[in-house]
mmCIF file of C-alpha atoms in Angstrom:
data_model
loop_
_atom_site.group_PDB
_atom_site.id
_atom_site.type_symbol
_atom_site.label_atom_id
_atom_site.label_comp_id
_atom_site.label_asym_id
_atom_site.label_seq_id
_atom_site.Cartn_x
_atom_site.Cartn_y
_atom_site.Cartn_z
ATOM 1 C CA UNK A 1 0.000 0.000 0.000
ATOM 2 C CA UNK A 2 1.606 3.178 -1.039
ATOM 3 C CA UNK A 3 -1.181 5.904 -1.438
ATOM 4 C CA UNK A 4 -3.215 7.763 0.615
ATOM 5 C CA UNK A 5 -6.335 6.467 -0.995
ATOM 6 C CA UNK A 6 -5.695 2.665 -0.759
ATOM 7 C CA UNK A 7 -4.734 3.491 2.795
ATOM 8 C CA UNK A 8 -8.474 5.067 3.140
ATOM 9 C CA UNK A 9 -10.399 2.455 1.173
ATOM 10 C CA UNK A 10 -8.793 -0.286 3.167
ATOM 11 C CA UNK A 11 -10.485 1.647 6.754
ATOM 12 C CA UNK A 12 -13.363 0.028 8.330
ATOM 13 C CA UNK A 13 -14.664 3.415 9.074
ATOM 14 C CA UNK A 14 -15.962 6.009 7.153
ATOM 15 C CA UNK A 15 -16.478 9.909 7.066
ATOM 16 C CA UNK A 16 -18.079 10.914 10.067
ATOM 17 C CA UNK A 17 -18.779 14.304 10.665
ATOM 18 C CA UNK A 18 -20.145 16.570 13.197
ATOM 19 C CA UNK A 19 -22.025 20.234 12.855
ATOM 20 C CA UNK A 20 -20.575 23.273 14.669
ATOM 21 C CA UNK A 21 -23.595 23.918 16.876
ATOM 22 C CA UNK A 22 -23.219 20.403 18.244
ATOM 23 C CA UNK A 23 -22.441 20.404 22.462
ATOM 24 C CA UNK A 24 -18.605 19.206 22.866
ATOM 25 C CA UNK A 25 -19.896 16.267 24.491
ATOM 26 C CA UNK A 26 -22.154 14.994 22.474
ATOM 27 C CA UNK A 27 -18.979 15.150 20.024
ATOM 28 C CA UNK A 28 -16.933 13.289 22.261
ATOM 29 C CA UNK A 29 -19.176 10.375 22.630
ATOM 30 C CA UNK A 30 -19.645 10.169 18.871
ATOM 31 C CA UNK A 31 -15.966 9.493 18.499
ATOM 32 C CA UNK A 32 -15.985 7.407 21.382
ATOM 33 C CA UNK A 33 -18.711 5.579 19.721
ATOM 34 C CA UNK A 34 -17.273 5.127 16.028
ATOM 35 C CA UNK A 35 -13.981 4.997 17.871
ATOM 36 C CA UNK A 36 -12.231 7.662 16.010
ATOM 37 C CA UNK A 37 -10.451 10.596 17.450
ATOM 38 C CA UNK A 38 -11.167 13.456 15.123
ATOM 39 C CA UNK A 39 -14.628 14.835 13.407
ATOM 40 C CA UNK A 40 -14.704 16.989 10.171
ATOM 41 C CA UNK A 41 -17.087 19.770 11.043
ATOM 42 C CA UNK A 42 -19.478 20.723 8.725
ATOM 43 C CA UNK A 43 -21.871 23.584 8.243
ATOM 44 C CA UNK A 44 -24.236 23.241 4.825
ATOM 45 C CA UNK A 45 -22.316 20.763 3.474
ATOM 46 C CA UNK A 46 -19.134 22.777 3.496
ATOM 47 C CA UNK A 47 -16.356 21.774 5.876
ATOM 48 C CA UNK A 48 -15.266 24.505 8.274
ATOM 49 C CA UNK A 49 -13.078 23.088 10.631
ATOM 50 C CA UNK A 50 -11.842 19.824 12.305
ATOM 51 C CA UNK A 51 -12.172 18.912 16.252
ATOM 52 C CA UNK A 52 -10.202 16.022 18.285
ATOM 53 C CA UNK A 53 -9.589 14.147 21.459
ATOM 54 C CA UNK A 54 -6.568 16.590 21.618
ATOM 55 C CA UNK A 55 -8.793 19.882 21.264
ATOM 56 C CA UNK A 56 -10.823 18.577 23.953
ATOM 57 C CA UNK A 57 -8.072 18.136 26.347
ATOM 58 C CA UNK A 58 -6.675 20.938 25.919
ATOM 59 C CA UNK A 59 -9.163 23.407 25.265
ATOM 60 C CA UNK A 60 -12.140 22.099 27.310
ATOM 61 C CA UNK A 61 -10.743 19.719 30.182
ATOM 62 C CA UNK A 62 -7.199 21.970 30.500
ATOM 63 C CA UNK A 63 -9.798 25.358 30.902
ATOM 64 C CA UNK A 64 -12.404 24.043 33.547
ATOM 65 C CA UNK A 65 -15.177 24.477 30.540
ATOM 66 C CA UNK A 66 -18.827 22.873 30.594
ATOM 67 C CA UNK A 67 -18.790 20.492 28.035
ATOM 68 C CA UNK A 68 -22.326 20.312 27.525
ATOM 69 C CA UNK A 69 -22.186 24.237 26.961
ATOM 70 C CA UNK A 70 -19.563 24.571 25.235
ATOM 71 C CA UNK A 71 -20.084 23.725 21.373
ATOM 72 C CA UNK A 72 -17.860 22.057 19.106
ATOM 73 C CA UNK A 73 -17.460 25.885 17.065
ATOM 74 C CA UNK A 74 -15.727 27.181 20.457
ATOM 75 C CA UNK A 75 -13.046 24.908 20.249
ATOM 76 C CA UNK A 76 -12.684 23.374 16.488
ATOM 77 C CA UNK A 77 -9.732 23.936 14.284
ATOM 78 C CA UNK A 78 -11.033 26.326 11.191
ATOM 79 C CA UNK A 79 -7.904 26.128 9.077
ATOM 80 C CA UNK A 80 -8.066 22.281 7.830
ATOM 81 C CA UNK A 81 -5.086 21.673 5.476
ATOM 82 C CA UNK A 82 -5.479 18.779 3.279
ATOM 83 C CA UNK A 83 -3.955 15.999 0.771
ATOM 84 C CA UNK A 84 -4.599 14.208 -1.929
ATOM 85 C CA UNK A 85 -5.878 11.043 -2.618
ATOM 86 C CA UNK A 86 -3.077 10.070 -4.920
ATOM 87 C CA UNK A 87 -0.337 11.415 -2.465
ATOM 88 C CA UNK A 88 2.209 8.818 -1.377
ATOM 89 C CA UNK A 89 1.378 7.322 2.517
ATOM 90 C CA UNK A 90 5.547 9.522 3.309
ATOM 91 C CA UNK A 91 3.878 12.600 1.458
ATOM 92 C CA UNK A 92 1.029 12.325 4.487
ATOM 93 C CA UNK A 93 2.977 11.609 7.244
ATOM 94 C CA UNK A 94 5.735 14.706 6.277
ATOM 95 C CA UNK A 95 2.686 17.082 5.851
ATOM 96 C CA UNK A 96 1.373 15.885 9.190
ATOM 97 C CA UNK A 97 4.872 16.244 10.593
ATOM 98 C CA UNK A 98 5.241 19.889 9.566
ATOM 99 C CA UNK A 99 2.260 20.905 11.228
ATOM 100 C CA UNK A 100 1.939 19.192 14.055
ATOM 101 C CA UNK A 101 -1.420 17.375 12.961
ATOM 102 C CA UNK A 102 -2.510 14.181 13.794
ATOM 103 C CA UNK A 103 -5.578 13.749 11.236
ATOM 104 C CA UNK A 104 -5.518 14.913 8.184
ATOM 105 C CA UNK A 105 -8.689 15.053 5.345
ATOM 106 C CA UNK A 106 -8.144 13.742 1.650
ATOM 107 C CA UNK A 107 -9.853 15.919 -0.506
ATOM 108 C CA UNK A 108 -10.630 14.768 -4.221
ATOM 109 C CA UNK A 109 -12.339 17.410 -6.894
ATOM 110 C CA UNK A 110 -12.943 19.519 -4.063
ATOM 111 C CA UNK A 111 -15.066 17.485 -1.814
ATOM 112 C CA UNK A 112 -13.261 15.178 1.388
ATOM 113 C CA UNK A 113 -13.643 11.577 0.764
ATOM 114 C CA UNK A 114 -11.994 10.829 4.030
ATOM 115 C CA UNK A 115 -9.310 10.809 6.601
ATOM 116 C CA UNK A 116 -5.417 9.624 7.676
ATOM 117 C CA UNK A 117 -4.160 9.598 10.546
ATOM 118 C CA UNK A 118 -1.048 8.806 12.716
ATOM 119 C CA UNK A 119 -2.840 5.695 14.184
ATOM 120 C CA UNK A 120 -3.803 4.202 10.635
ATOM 121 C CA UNK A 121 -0.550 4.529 9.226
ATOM 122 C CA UNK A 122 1.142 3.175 12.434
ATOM 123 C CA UNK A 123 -1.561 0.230 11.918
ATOM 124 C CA UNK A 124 -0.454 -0.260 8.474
ATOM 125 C CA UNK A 125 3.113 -0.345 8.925
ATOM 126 C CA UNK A 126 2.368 -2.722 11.911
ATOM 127 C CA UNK A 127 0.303 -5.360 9.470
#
């Protein structure tokens, strides 16, 4: 496997996603459920940011803030960088490396058609 979209056709799980109004929580315990760490967010079907198991921490549990008040808009990412589905499984994890991300969307003709992370490539070098 040496792209970015075998790596995504080969996941069990697909694109979830999440709206910005949605209470932290109940955003938490959708990845918990589909056990995932990261949600595209999505506001009339256009993505606007991305939130994680990291945001949380760090932004919600770190601050002392409600997490059934707070929404997933407080805390999300807005700037989502992305990659292609062609890209090379090294092209993902130097772009990931750069930034600092841990998830990153694969966007094709300008629509996501899913998601890589640190965990699936571990998984795949690990198989």
């Amino acid at each position: 496997m040496e792209t970015v979209r075998e790596l995504i056709e080969s996941k069990p799980v697909g694109l979830i996603t999440v709206k910005p109004d949605v209470t932290v929580k109940d955003a938490m315990v959708l990845m918990e459920d589909k056990h995932i760490h990261s949600l595209l967010v999505y506001q009339a079907e256009r993505l606007v940011g991305i939130i994680s198991a990291s945001d949380y921490s760090k932004k919600v549990l770190a601050n002392g803030l409600d997490d059934q008040a707070t929404k997933v808009e407080d805390i999300m990412s807005r700037h989502v960088s992305t990659i292609s589905p062609e890209a090379t499984i090294m092209e993902s994890m130097r772009v990931m490396a750069a930034h600092g991300f841990h998830h990153l969307p694969v966007e094709e003709d300008g629509k996501i058609v899913g998601m890589v992370s640190w965990s699936d490539i571990m998984h795949l070098m690990l198989n």
